[in-house]
Amino acid sequence: MGRCYPHLGLEERRKLAKWREAKMPVPEIADRLGRAPSTIYRELKRNCYDDKELPELNGYYALNAQNMYEKRRALHRKMIMHPELKTAIEDRLKAGWSPEQIAGRMRLERHPIRVSHETIYRFAYSKDGRDEQFYRHLPEHRRRRRPRGHRRHNRTHIFDVQSLSHRPDRISERAEFGHWECDLMMFRKEHGKVNVTSLVERVSRFAVVMRNEDRQSKPVMEALIQSLAPLPADARQSITFDRGTEFSAWRHLKAGIGADAWFCDPQAPYQKGTVENTNNRLRKYLPRSTEPTALTNRYLRSICHRLNSTPRKCLGYLTPTEVFETKLMEIQNRLE
């Protein structure tokens, strides 16, 4: 792997200007800065101040050199060179897309001018991006980039259920359509017992969200049955749950729509990672502080539409709706 050569910073330029004014030889300056002499020669050549009318002012000045460097770098930033591109990216961020989804969709649609997700992040955290507070449009709204933390798992309910370890490989490997994952999203206790069921198909990542008045298991299962019943049998073959008590009435699924139920190991909700990931996306629209009056069916449908219309990297930057509809058409063609 090659070495990384970071650009000169303002502090280094200040030292360079001071030593240059003292007539210090370039090789000695390079040695003191820990740089190659060619780097210093190039810096002096590119960033010296040149005034043809007042040649006596010519020379190397740290702040002027830093400004020249930043302007030159800015010319190569696509989001600065093409304001219309920045506006389009900003609109998609406001619509809930991540930088990676935006970049991937641009590649899929073969845009004449496109950027990588890293370019979007770098602009957001650059001086120009910070001046515009562009970070506010990013999914996490963070002022600085930071590594992910560790998740905590604390659910330990155990039932006489079908363990995930016995689930067929074709389901685990997402080789077969029609297998779902389910979870409940809870809100602050002072808002009562109202919660939301999140349901995601594993192959297409197509999401369905439903309101529940409490955590009683049988109404939760009846809502799942009502939601999935209109689909062909091959599109609702099984659902994977964690071991929360709200899913204890899982046997109603088989009687209602013929769907199997699979359960994660104790304290291992990460085994249904698709719905966990979807919950993280939903929290942008459904934070824990959401009041029950806001959880109308119309609002939940609008959230699902936005989520299912967003391209996903794991789908080759197709949208969940596009993949879901294609799979349903394949089932319909087989039935005919």
Rosetta silent file (secondary structure, phi, psi, omega in degrees, C-alpha in Angstrom):
SEQUENCE: MGRCYPHLGLEERRKLAKWREAKMPVPEIADRLGRAPSTIYRELKRNCYDDKELPELNGYYALNAQNMYEKRRALHRKMIMHPELKTAIEDRLKAGWSPEQIAGRMRLERHPIRVSHETIYRFAYSKDGRDEQFYRHLPEHRRRRRPRGHRRHNRTHIFDVQSLSHRPDRISERAEFGHWECDLMMFRKEHGKVNVTSLVERVSRFAVVMRNEDRQSKPVMEALIQSLAPLPADARQSITFDRGTEFSAWRHLKAGIGADAWFCDPQAPYQKGTVENTNNRLRKYLPRSTEPTALTNRYLRSICHRLNSTPRKCLGYLTPTEVFETKLMEIQNRLE
SCORE:     score description
SCORE:     0.000 S_00000001
   1 L     0.000  135.705 -178.181    0.000    0.000    0.000 S_00000001
   2 L   -73.583  160.731  179.167    1.348    3.439   -0.930 S_00000001
   3 L   -78.859  156.418  178.000    2.094    6.161    1.560 S_00000001
   4 L   -98.992  129.349 -179.632   -0.266    9.058    2.208 S_00000001
   5 L  -115.285   93.171 -178.961    1.110   12.553    1.572 S_00000001
   6 L   -67.398  150.679  178.755   -1.169   15.147    3.222 S_00000001
   7 L   -69.821  157.331  175.888   -1.221   18.658    1.829 S_00000001
   8 L   -61.777  141.190  177.220    0.518   21.496    3.596 S_00000001
   9 L  -102.456  176.840 -177.151   -1.599   23.151    6.265 S_00000001
  10 H   -62.371  -41.135 -178.847   -1.828   26.763    7.368 S_00000001
  11 H   -63.159  -40.539  177.557    0.553   26.293   10.298 S_00000001
  12 H   -65.769  -37.708  179.160    3.178   24.769    8.019 S_00000001
  13 H   -66.581  -35.364  177.010    2.738   27.634    5.564 S_00000001
  14 H   -63.487  -43.447  177.349    3.283   30.136    8.388 S_00000001
  15 H   -64.293  -42.282  179.375    6.563   28.454    9.308 S_00000001
  16 H   -60.477  -43.586 -179.695    7.563   28.309    5.655 S_00000001
  17 H   -64.024  -41.211 -179.580    6.894   32.042    5.191 S_00000001
  18 H   -65.797  -44.927 -178.416    8.899   32.936    8.336 S_00000001
  19 H   -72.108  -32.735  177.969   11.882   30.774    7.384 S_00000001
  20 H   -66.642  -39.404  178.463   11.762   31.903    3.779 S_00000001
  21 H   -65.158  -29.080  177.735   11.884   35.537    4.910 S_00000001
  22 L   -83.625    8.029  177.487   14.951   34.636    6.990 S_00000001
  23 L    65.259   28.653  178.227   16.640   33.340    3.791 S_00000001
  24 L   -72.792  135.451  179.398   16.745   29.764    5.048 S_00000001
  25 L   -60.774  146.935 -178.832   17.649   27.272    2.269 S_00000001
  26 H   -58.767  -43.731  179.200   14.775   25.181    0.914 S_00000001
  27 H   -58.107  -36.491  178.819   16.407   21.813    1.815 S_00000001
  28 H   -70.697  -38.562  176.467   16.677   22.909    5.459 S_00000001
  29 H   -61.353  -44.708  179.958   13.042   24.115    5.483 S_00000001
  30 H   -60.986  -40.198 -179.699   11.965   20.783    4.034 S_00000001
  31 H   -65.817  -41.432  179.768   13.950   18.923    6.685 S_00000001
  32 H   -66.260  -35.127 -179.821   12.396   20.940    9.520 S_00000001
  33 H   -85.627   -8.794 -176.977    8.865   20.376    8.174 S_00000001
  34 L    70.691   33.545 -178.220    9.501   16.709    7.468 S_00000001
  35 L  -119.762  162.864  173.882    8.723   17.238    3.807 S_00000001
  36 L   -74.491  144.128  177.109   10.465   16.500    0.533 S_00000001
  37 H   -55.467  -34.348  179.770   12.339   19.504   -0.941 S_00000001
  38 H   -62.570  -32.656  178.180   10.258   19.117   -4.126 S_00000001
  39 H   -64.215  -41.402 -179.640    7.111   19.740   -2.041 S_00000001
  40 H   -70.126  -42.983  177.744    8.505   23.064   -0.803 S_00000001
  41 H   -59.708  -42.703 -179.714    9.698   24.135   -4.264 S_00000001
  42 H   -65.653  -39.705  178.884    6.263   23.320   -5.697 S_00000001
  43 H   -62.770  -44.350  179.585    4.523   25.229   -2.915 S_00000001
  44 H   -65.374  -35.326 -178.833    6.655   28.338   -3.520 S_00000001
  45 H   -72.243  -38.364 -172.235    6.052   28.150   -7.249 S_00000001
  46 H   -88.003  -29.702 -169.414    2.278   27.715   -7.063 S_00000001
  47 H  -119.945   19.993  174.295    1.311   29.897   -4.127 S_00000001
  48 L   -78.297  146.091  177.102    3.602   32.927   -4.227 S_00000001
  49 E   -80.354  131.814 -177.317    1.975   36.354   -4.429 S_00000001
  50 L  -131.714  114.987  179.321    2.713   38.085   -7.740 S_00000001
  51 L  -121.674  109.477 -176.669    1.790   41.747   -8.364 S_00000001
  52 L   -69.280  -28.958 -179.664    2.987   43.105  -11.697 S_00000001
  53 L   -79.213  -33.988  179.461    2.174   46.706  -10.763 S_00000001
  54 L  -126.198   73.045 -175.639    3.922   46.575   -7.376 S_00000001
  55 H   -60.045  -21.450 -179.673    6.665   43.971   -7.781 S_00000001
  56 H   -66.948  -16.076  178.948    8.224   44.991   -4.465 S_00000001
  57 H   -90.043   -6.260 -178.950    5.254   43.274   -2.760 S_00000001
  58 L   -61.411  146.069  178.557    5.910   39.965   -4.445 S_00000001
  59 E   158.112 -173.765 -178.994    6.706   37.074   -2.140 S_00000001
  60 L  -105.116  119.293  179.894    5.347   34.165   -0.149 S_00000001
  61 L  -123.260  131.096 -171.034    2.661   35.000    2.448 S_00000001
  62 H   -59.126  -52.224 -177.267    1.049   32.228    4.530 S_00000001
  63 H   -64.781  -40.783  178.426   -2.583   33.428    4.522 S_00000001
  64 H   -64.140  -41.421  178.409   -2.474   34.347    0.851 S_00000001
  65 H   -63.547  -40.385  179.094   -0.935   30.959    0.003 S_00000001
  66 H   -64.538  -41.804  179.035   -3.647   29.159    2.000 S_00000001
  67 H   -64.308  -41.523  178.453   -6.411   31.086    0.188 S_00000001
  68 H   -62.596  -41.553  178.840   -4.859   30.299   -3.211 S_00000001
  69 H   -62.768  -46.641 -177.863   -4.663   26.631   -2.264 S_00000001
  70 H   -65.866  -38.756  178.220   -8.294   26.490   -1.090 S_00000001
  71 H   -65.381  -40.632  179.623   -9.599   28.245   -4.198 S_00000001
  72 H   -65.409  -40.173  177.712   -7.679   25.894   -6.452 S_00000001
  73 H   -65.998  -37.042 -177.867   -9.022   22.888   -4.583 S_00000001
  74 H   -64.249  -30.719 -179.030  -12.570   24.258   -4.759 S_00000001
  75 L   -63.588  -21.837 -178.001  -12.433   24.362   -8.549 S_00000001
  76 L   -95.806    1.315  178.857  -12.232   20.568   -8.556 S_00000001
  77 L   -89.993  116.855 -174.993  -15.262   20.067   -6.316 S_00000001
  78 H   -60.641  -35.190 -176.145  -18.184   19.125   -8.480 S_00000001
  79 H   -73.876  -14.680  174.037  -20.741   20.400   -6.001 S_00000001
  80 H   -93.635  -38.903  179.896  -19.175   23.869   -6.162 S_00000001
  81 H   -68.516  -29.774 -175.194  -18.586   23.876   -9.922 S_00000001
  82 L  -124.546   87.007 -178.985  -22.163   22.702  -10.605 S_00000001
  83 H   -57.983  -32.668  179.866  -24.689   24.439   -8.314 S_00000001
  84 H   -66.454  -31.770  176.577  -27.558   22.603   -9.997 S_00000001
  85 H   -67.401  -43.582  178.812  -25.948   19.304   -8.974 S_00000001
  86 H   -62.321  -39.361  179.208  -25.702   20.464   -5.361 S_00000001
  87 H   -64.467  -41.861  179.549  -29.360   21.529   -5.425 S_00000001
  88 H   -64.778  -40.771  178.519  -30.450   18.132   -6.768 S_00000001
  89 H   -65.078  -42.744  179.903  -28.424   16.328   -4.085 S_00000001
  90 H   -62.408  -39.939  178.758  -29.841   18.574   -1.379 S_00000001
  91 H   -62.510  -41.032 -179.102  -33.409   17.868   -2.548 S_00000001
  92 H   -71.917  -34.664  174.846  -32.829   14.113   -2.355 S_00000001
  93 H   -62.704  -41.352  178.428  -31.255   14.379    1.082 S_00000001
  94 H   -65.493  -26.381  178.634  -34.323   16.294    2.250 S_00000001
  95 L   -82.045    0.110  175.734  -36.469   13.479    0.807 S_00000001
  96 L   101.505    3.861  179.010  -34.706   11.012    3.112 S_00000001
  97 L   -78.167  148.172  173.766  -32.092    9.547    0.768 S_00000001
  98 L   -88.814  160.131  176.737  -28.609    8.818    2.101 S_00000001
  99 H   -54.979  -38.052 -179.721  -25.476   10.031    0.246 S_00000001
 100 H   -66.730  -38.146  178.032  -24.716    6.448   -0.763 S_00000001
 101 H   -67.171  -39.759  178.840  -28.199    6.000   -2.200 S_00000001
 102 H   -62.904  -48.784 -178.752  -27.916    9.254   -4.142 S_00000001
 103 H   -63.789  -42.651  179.927  -24.530    8.327   -5.610 S_00000001
 104 H   -64.747  -39.852  179.495  -25.632    4.792   -6.452 S_00000001
 105 H   -67.474  -35.268  176.319  -28.800    5.964   -8.159 S_00000001
 106 H   -61.842  -40.991  177.586  -26.774    8.443  -10.246 S_00000001
 107 H   -65.862  -42.119 -179.179  -24.592    5.581  -11.468 S_00000001
 108 H   -62.467  -40.288 -178.865  -27.635    3.438  -12.210 S_00000001
 109 L   -87.846    1.041  176.417  -29.280    6.241  -14.221 S_00000001
 110 L    55.132   51.464  176.400  -25.952    7.137  -15.916 S_00000001
 111 L   -62.341  140.072  178.373  -26.038   10.830  -15.063 S_00000001
 112 L   -64.050  -32.670  175.970  -23.561   12.860  -17.149 S_00000001
 113 L  -123.247  117.927 -179.122  -22.329   14.544  -13.945 S_00000001
 114 L  -141.479  162.624 -176.995  -22.299   12.395  -10.831 S_00000001
 115 L  -129.912  162.248  173.103  -20.512   12.188   -7.499 S_00000001
 116 L   -87.560  162.715  178.583  -19.545    9.524   -5.005 S_00000001
 117 H   -63.919  -31.045  179.381  -21.121    9.381   -1.555 S_00000001
 118 H   -66.107  -34.793  177.271  -17.747   10.344   -0.089 S_00000001
 119 H   -62.125  -39.827  179.726  -17.782   13.553   -2.147 S_00000001
 120 H   -64.831  -45.553  178.903  -21.138   14.478   -0.601 S_00000001
 121 H   -63.311  -42.892 -178.228  -19.854   13.841    2.921 S_00000001
 122 H   -63.392  -39.296  177.593  -16.636   15.747    2.268 S_00000001
 123 H   -64.802  -43.015 -177.472  -18.552   18.747    0.975 S_00000001
 124 H   -59.394  -35.153 -176.758  -20.902   18.654    3.976 S_00000001
 125 L  -103.243    8.902  174.704  -17.954   18.781    6.382 S_00000001
 126 L   -80.597  174.931  178.868  -15.781   21.155    4.332 S_00000001
 127 H   -61.148  -43.690  179.621  -15.491   24.865    5.085 S_00000001
 128 H   -64.462  -43.096 -179.984  -18.051   25.683    2.368 S_00000001
 129 H   -66.032  -39.757  178.749  -20.438   22.993    3.594 S_00000001
 130 H   -66.649  -36.349  177.419  -20.128   24.063    7.228 S_00000001
 131 H   -60.942  -33.565  179.320  -20.810   27.671    6.236 S_00000001
 132 H   -91.020   -3.603 -174.526  -24.095   26.473    4.698 S_00000001
 133 L    54.513   44.572 -177.294  -24.752   24.006    7.560 S_00000001
 134 H   -65.113  -23.985 -179.304  -25.135   21.346    4.892 S_00000001
 135 H   -59.318  -22.904 -179.077  -24.748   18.621    7.536 S_00000001
 136 H   -63.368  -21.525 -179.016  -28.351   19.305    8.600 S_00000001
 137 H   -88.597  -10.976 -179.855  -29.536   17.528    5.454 S_00000001
 138 L   -71.851  157.479 -175.822  -27.549   14.339    6.175 S_00000001
 139 L   -54.960  -39.102 -176.121  -29.448   11.360    7.637 S_00000001
 140 L   -96.649   -6.687  178.241  -27.931   11.704   11.133 S_00000001
 141 L    56.078   32.622 -176.910  -27.685   15.539   11.191 S_00000001
 142 L   -87.693  143.446  177.385  -24.276   15.310   12.869 S_00000001
 143 L   -73.575  -28.709  179.251  -21.878   18.243   12.961 S_00000001
 144 L  -132.865  152.718  176.434  -18.919   15.850   12.765 S_00000001
 145 L   -76.560  141.601  179.252  -18.411   12.381   11.356 S_00000001
 146 L  -148.578  154.469 -179.921  -18.047    9.695   13.970 S_00000001
 147 L   -71.337  158.589  179.407  -17.835    5.883   14.078 S_00000001
 148 L   -69.513  147.245  175.655  -20.853    3.811   14.886 S_00000001
 149 L   -88.997 -178.092  179.370  -21.429    2.803   18.478 S_00000001
 150 L   -95.166  142.054  179.957  -22.351   -0.622   19.754 S_00000001
 151 L   -86.263  151.697  178.370  -25.958   -1.670   20.032 S_00000001
 152 L  -111.087  138.751 -179.374  -27.458   -3.010   23.225 S_00000001
 153 L  -123.808  129.685 -175.113  -29.822   -5.975   23.316 S_00000001
 154 L  -138.365   15.497 -178.717  -31.965   -6.713   26.335 S_00000001
 155 L   -95.691  128.205 -171.805  -34.961   -8.800   25.237 S_00000001
 156 L  -129.672   13.506 -177.386  -34.922  -12.298   26.721 S_00000001
 157 L   -67.733  137.927 -176.244  -38.431  -13.740   26.342 S_00000001
 158 L  -128.722  135.772  178.725  -38.432  -17.414   25.291 S_00000001
 159 L  -130.381  172.050  173.237  -41.287  -19.489   23.896 S_00000001
 160 L   -81.027   84.522 -170.692  -41.835  -22.945   22.455 S_00000001
 161 L  -130.870  173.712  175.495  -41.165  -21.734   18.947 S_00000001
 162 L   -80.718  113.627 -177.164  -39.368  -22.569   15.703 S_00000001
 163 E   -72.857  150.126  179.413  -35.789  -21.422   16.193 S_00000001
 164 H   -61.648  -24.366 -179.507  -33.989  -19.497   13.473 S_00000001
 165 H   -65.471  -19.102  179.057  -31.311  -22.184   13.462 S_00000001
 166 H   -99.146    1.227  179.603  -33.818  -24.498   11.753 S_00000001
 167 L   -69.289  134.350 -177.674  -34.845  -21.982    9.099 S_00000001
 168 L   -56.984  148.021 -178.355  -34.015  -23.282    5.570 S_00000001
 169 H   -61.051  -32.654 -177.650  -30.877  -21.911    3.944 S_00000001
 170 H   -63.104  -27.121  176.242  -32.832  -20.589    0.966 S_00000001
 171 H   -79.141  -46.975 -178.573  -34.535  -18.130    3.328 S_00000001
 172 H   -60.297  -35.010 -177.503  -31.388  -17.147    5.192 S_00000001
 173 L   -89.139    6.172  179.018  -29.555  -16.517    1.903 S_00000001
 174 L    57.893   34.695 -179.972  -32.432  -14.414    0.487 S_00000001
 175 L   -88.841   -6.799 -176.316  -32.725  -16.830   -2.430 S_00000001
 176 L  -134.620  133.948 -179.559  -36.513  -17.007   -2.192 S_00000001
 177 L   -80.089  152.299  172.986  -39.093  -14.216   -2.248 S_00000001
 178 L   103.678   12.372  179.714  -41.953  -13.963    0.219 S_00000001
 179 E  -112.633  128.852 -170.101  -40.182  -14.170    3.576 S_00000001
 180 E  -115.771  163.695  170.231  -40.651  -11.235    5.959 S_00000001
 181 E  -125.193  146.734 -174.142  -39.222   -9.863    9.200 S_00000001
 182 E  -135.743  148.044  176.568  -41.324   -8.108   11.836 S_00000001
 183 E  -155.536  165.562  175.159  -40.773   -5.884   14.858 S_00000001
 184 E  -111.582  135.842  174.790  -42.604   -3.389   17.070 S_00000001
 185 E  -103.071  124.055 -176.982  -41.531    0.238   17.430 S_00000001
 186 L  -102.057  162.072  179.517  -42.302    1.696   20.820 S_00000001
 187 L  -127.966 -179.509 -175.146  -42.701    5.319   21.943 S_00000001
 188 L   -61.269  143.180 -175.111  -42.441    7.182   25.232 S_00000001
 189 H   -59.892  -33.821 -177.805  -44.494    5.741   28.070 S_00000001
 190 H   -66.335  -13.237  178.767  -46.280    9.022   28.743 S_00000001
 191 H   -91.200    3.380  177.124  -47.888    8.724   25.298 S_00000001
 192 L    95.672 -161.851 -173.182  -49.664    5.507   26.230 S_00000001
 193 L   -95.373   -1.713 -178.469  -49.531    1.999   24.765 S_00000001
 194 L   -60.545  135.925  178.103  -49.831    2.889   21.078 S_00000001
 195 E  -143.100 -179.840 -176.738  -47.050    1.358   18.982 S_00000001
 196 E  -130.360  132.449  172.496  -46.215    0.592   15.368 S_00000001
 197 E   -88.177  127.740  173.424  -45.603   -2.746   13.631 S_00000001
 198 E  -109.968  130.834 -174.453  -42.805   -2.647   11.050 S_00000001
 199 E  -131.655  127.963 -175.243  -42.824   -5.434    8.472 S_00000001
 200 E  -134.203  132.879  174.981  -40.144   -5.910    5.787 S_00000001
 201 E   -80.642  132.909 -168.690  -39.786   -8.433    2.947 S_00000001
 202 L   -70.245  -35.474 -177.077  -36.242   -9.834    3.018 S_00000001
 203 L   -77.682  -48.961 -174.275  -35.456   -9.951   -0.720 S_00000001
 204 L   -90.483  -15.792 -173.381  -36.954   -6.635   -1.872 S_00000001
 205 L    62.781   23.729  178.255  -36.671   -4.708    1.442 S_00000001
 206 L   -72.643  129.313 -173.027  -40.275   -3.600    0.837 S_00000001
 207 E  -111.122  144.929  173.882  -41.680   -2.153    4.080 S_00000001
 208 E  -130.214  135.882 -178.891  -45.179   -2.028    5.570 S_00000001
 209 E  -126.343  133.467 -177.027  -46.010   -0.041    8.728 S_00000001
 210 E  -134.575  146.701  177.559  -49.166   -0.438   10.839 S_00000001
 211 E   -87.560  139.740  173.199  -50.525    1.193   13.987 S_00000001
 212 E  -123.343  144.376 -179.675  -51.394   -0.876   17.081 S_00000001
 213 L   -81.362  -22.269  176.374  -53.368    0.366   20.064 S_00000001
 214 L  -158.133 -168.300 -176.373  -51.383   -1.758   22.529 S_00000001
 215 L  -102.256   13.319  178.134  -48.916   -4.677   22.704 S_00000001
 216 L   -62.516  134.426 -169.161  -51.440   -7.504   22.967 S_00000001
 217 H   -69.323  -42.084 -174.483  -50.240  -10.271   20.696 S_00000001
 218 H   -63.254  -45.777  175.668  -53.464  -11.455   19.094 S_00000001
 219 H   -61.681  -33.738  177.201  -54.453   -8.016   17.653 S_00000001
 220 H   -62.865  -44.560  179.675  -50.893   -7.604   16.369 S_00000001
 221 H   -66.965  -37.257  179.419  -51.130  -10.952   14.546 S_00000001
 222 H   -65.628  -35.679  177.227  -54.577  -10.127   13.194 S_00000001
 223 H   -66.514  -38.656  176.768  -53.219   -6.881   11.762 S_00000001
 224 H   -63.638  -44.070  179.341  -50.393   -8.815   10.071 S_00000001
 225 H   -61.221  -46.223 -179.603  -52.858  -11.282    8.600 S_00000001
 226 H   -62.437  -36.607 -177.676  -55.095   -8.492    7.313 S_00000001
 227 H   -73.368  -38.303 -174.926  -52.140   -6.696    5.753 S_00000001
 228 H   -92.499  -17.580 -175.703  -50.611   -9.734    4.002 S_00000001
 229 L   -54.828  -38.527 -179.447  -53.793  -11.608    3.043 S_00000001
 230 L   -65.894  -16.100 -177.895  -54.258   -9.778   -0.331 S_00000001
 231 L   -79.675  154.762  172.934  -50.838  -11.015   -1.538 S_00000001
 232 L   -59.698  154.757 -176.723  -50.337  -14.359   -3.346 S_00000001
 233 H   -58.294  -36.157 -179.335  -49.383  -17.240   -1.055 S_00000001
 234 H   -69.985  -12.231  179.806  -45.829  -17.312   -2.462 S_00000001
 235 H   -97.328    1.141 -179.883  -45.388  -13.668   -1.396 S_00000001
 236 L  -144.501   59.538 -173.642  -46.203  -14.344    2.287 S_00000001
 237 L   -81.969  -34.843 -178.736  -44.514  -17.628    3.133 S_00000001
 238 E  -158.815  162.308  175.151  -43.000  -16.810    6.523 S_00000001
 239 E  -134.678  136.546  177.277  -42.270  -14.074    9.089 S_00000001
 240 E  -104.554  131.318 -178.550  -39.274  -13.866   11.414 S_00000001
 241 E  -121.771  167.071  163.418  -39.756  -12.331   14.898 S_00000001
 242 L   -91.323 -170.511 -172.264  -37.703  -11.716   18.011 S_00000001
 243 L  -100.714   33.798  174.901  -38.860  -13.227   21.314 S_00000001
 244 L   -72.700  150.924 -177.360  -40.978  -10.378   22.620 S_00000001
 245 H   -63.869  -21.596 -179.755  -44.291  -11.282   24.271 S_00000001
 246 H   -66.383  -11.089  179.977  -46.160   -9.285   21.619 S_00000001
 247 H  -111.430   16.111 -176.620  -45.466  -12.145   19.172 S_00000001
 248 L   -69.195  -20.874  179.396  -46.599  -15.008   21.427 S_00000001
 249 L   -91.151   34.826 -174.194  -49.788  -15.550   19.387 S_00000001
 250 L   -63.413  -22.370 -178.507  -47.732  -16.525   16.333 S_00000001
 251 H   -64.413  -21.685  177.828  -49.781  -19.674   15.721 S_00000001
 252 H   -63.785  -26.132 -179.738  -52.600  -17.472   14.364 S_00000001
 253 H   -61.693  -48.971 -178.170  -50.430  -16.753   11.318 S_00000001
 254 H   -61.764  -42.171  179.667  -50.460  -20.333   10.104 S_00000001
 255 H   -69.869  -33.651 -175.246  -54.214  -20.615   10.628 S_00000001
 256 H   -82.396  -48.372 -175.762  -54.900  -17.223    9.043 S_00000001
 257 H  -131.930    6.943  177.136  -52.662  -17.039    5.959 S_00000001
 258 L    75.453   15.283 -177.663  -50.592  -20.222    6.058 S_00000001
 259 L   -88.822  138.158  174.886  -47.369  -18.360    6.909 S_00000001
 260 E   -77.556  159.292  176.371  -44.659  -19.961    9.022 S_00000001
 261 E  -123.549  131.481  176.095  -43.120  -18.134   12.002 S_00000001
 262 E  -120.320  147.728 -175.943  -39.418  -18.172   12.851 S_00000001
 263 E  -126.792  138.936  176.918  -37.844  -16.728   15.995 S_00000001
 264 L   -65.493  163.008  173.117  -34.419  -15.267   16.719 S_00000001
 265 L   -67.915  158.739  177.729  -32.255  -16.685   19.467 S_00000001
 266 L   -57.552  138.040  178.380  -32.627  -15.053   22.911 S_00000001
 267 L    59.058   31.845 -178.851  -30.966  -11.623   23.105 S_00000001
 268 L  -135.803   54.225  178.567  -30.176  -11.737   19.378 S_00000001
 269 H   -64.214  -17.774  177.455  -32.527   -9.340   17.548 S_00000001
 270 H   -62.807  -15.346  178.302  -29.646   -8.604   15.158 S_00000001
 271 H   -70.229  -14.728  170.126  -30.526  -11.921   13.512 S_00000001
 272 H  -112.491   62.236 -172.629  -33.429  -10.082   11.884 S_00000001
 273 H   -65.550  -25.001 -178.559  -31.185   -7.287   10.688 S_00000001
 274 H   -63.941  -47.678 -179.310  -33.376   -6.245    7.766 S_00000001
 275 H   -74.202  -30.348  176.259  -36.214   -4.971    9.941 S_00000001
 276 H   -63.632  -42.044  177.273  -33.758   -3.543   12.502 S_00000001
 277 H   -64.109  -40.875  179.078  -32.169   -1.497    9.712 S_00000001
 278 H   -63.938  -39.315  177.525  -35.597   -0.410    8.529 S_00000001
 279 H   -59.704  -39.624  177.508  -36.512    0.710   12.049 S_00000001
 280 H   -60.748  -39.064  177.980  -33.459    2.956   12.085 S_00000001
 281 H   -69.200  -39.002 -179.097  -34.692    4.561    8.872 S_00000001
 282 H   -67.443  -29.196 -177.638  -38.221    4.903   10.234 S_00000001
 283 L   -62.730  -20.264  176.047  -37.007    6.666   13.372 S_00000001
 284 L   -62.911  -34.181 -178.386  -36.238    9.695   11.233 S_00000001
 285 L  -101.817  -20.896 -176.934  -39.996   10.115   10.758 S_00000001
 286 L  -127.695   66.632  178.007  -41.174    8.345   13.922 S_00000001
 287 L   -64.662  165.722 -177.360  -38.934    9.430   16.830 S_00000001
 288 L   -63.139  -20.312 -179.760  -39.727    8.145   20.295 S_00000001
 289 L   -83.042   -0.097 -178.544  -41.309   11.483   21.129 S_00000001
 290 L   -60.296  133.497  178.593  -44.026   10.994   18.457 S_00000001
 291 L   -87.965  148.629 -177.139  -47.526   11.465   19.879 S_00000001
 292 H   -55.745  -33.278 -178.561  -50.261    8.886   19.087 S_00000001
 293 H   -63.330  -22.135  179.972  -52.413   11.483   17.314 S_00000001
 294 H   -81.959  -15.139 -174.630  -49.701   11.783   14.633 S_00000001
 295 L   -87.295   58.876  177.309  -49.761    8.049   13.872 S_00000001
 296 L   -81.995  156.839  178.962  -52.577    8.159   11.345 S_00000001
 297 H   -60.376  -36.622  179.934  -52.858    5.538    8.615 S_00000001
 298 H   -64.381  -42.231 -179.735  -52.372    8.239    5.999 S_00000001
 299 H   -67.788  -42.107  179.382  -49.136    9.419    7.594 S_00000001
 300 H   -64.377  -38.006  177.267  -47.812    5.869    7.994 S_00000001
 301 H   -65.358  -37.835  179.625  -48.610    5.117    4.337 S_00000001
 302 H   -66.244  -36.404  177.373  -46.744    8.251    3.251 S_00000001
 303 H   -65.285  -44.990  178.616  -43.689    7.151    5.239 S_00000001
 304 H   -60.142  -42.991  179.826  -43.809    3.701    3.634 S_00000001
 305 H   -60.632  -42.162  179.810  -44.104    5.238    0.181 S_00000001
 306 H   -65.995  -43.099 -179.440  -41.049    7.400    0.804 S_00000001
 307 H   -65.580  -43.454 -176.791  -39.043    4.495    2.189 S_00000001
 308 H   -76.949  -11.172  178.120  -40.042    2.123   -0.607 S_00000001
 309 L  -100.353    5.790 -179.915  -39.268    4.733   -3.277 S_00000001
 310 L   -96.531  127.078 -179.291  -35.710    5.255   -2.057 S_00000001
 311 L   -64.508  148.191 -178.113  -32.988    3.331   -3.963 S_00000001
 312 L  -122.685  138.095  179.357  -30.958    0.832   -1.968 S_00000001
 313 H   -59.751  -43.078 -177.228  -27.334   -0.178   -2.444 S_00000001
 314 H   -66.159  -14.734  178.366  -28.115   -3.827   -1.678 S_00000001
 315 H  -104.071   15.757 -176.477  -30.644   -3.806   -4.571 S_00000001
 316 L    69.355   26.973  179.691  -28.208   -2.362   -7.095 S_00000001
 317 L    67.753   20.138  162.241  -29.794    1.045   -6.395 S_00000001
 318 L   -79.344  166.080  177.366  -33.231   -0.087   -7.508 S_00000001
 319 L   -93.231  155.654  176.019  -36.043    0.841   -5.133 S_00000001
 320 H   -55.546  -37.896  179.011  -37.842   -1.697   -2.907 S_00000001
 321 H   -62.263  -43.596 -179.813  -41.065   -0.978   -4.800 S_00000001
 322 H   -61.164  -44.285 -179.163  -39.429   -1.781   -8.148 S_00000001
 323 H   -70.264  -41.915 -178.705  -38.052   -5.102   -6.886 S_00000001
 324 H   -61.606  -46.485 -179.957  -41.250   -6.029   -5.013 S_00000001
 325 H   -65.327  -36.027  177.051  -43.458   -5.408   -8.052 S_00000001
 326 H   -63.882  -42.448  179.374  -41.093   -7.391  -10.288 S_00000001
 327 H   -66.623  -38.417  177.183  -41.259  -10.376   -7.930 S_00000001
 328 H   -64.094  -38.666  177.824  -45.058  -10.197   -7.778 S_00000001
 329 H   -64.861  -37.639  177.594  -45.200  -10.204  -11.586 S_00000001
 330 H   -63.510  -40.640  177.702  -42.970  -13.290  -11.662 S_00000001
 331 H   -64.005  -44.542 -179.865  -45.365  -15.061   -9.287 S_00000001
 332 H   -61.085  -40.232  178.972  -48.347  -14.005  -11.404 S_00000001
 333 H   -65.447  -36.749  177.810  -46.679  -15.298  -14.563 S_00000001
 334 H   -66.375  -38.325 -178.329  -46.021  -18.671  -12.919 S_00000001
 335 H   -69.210  -29.009 -179.871  -49.653  -18.946  -11.846 S_00000001
 336 L   -80.241    0.000    0.000  -50.833  -18.248  -15.381 S_00000001
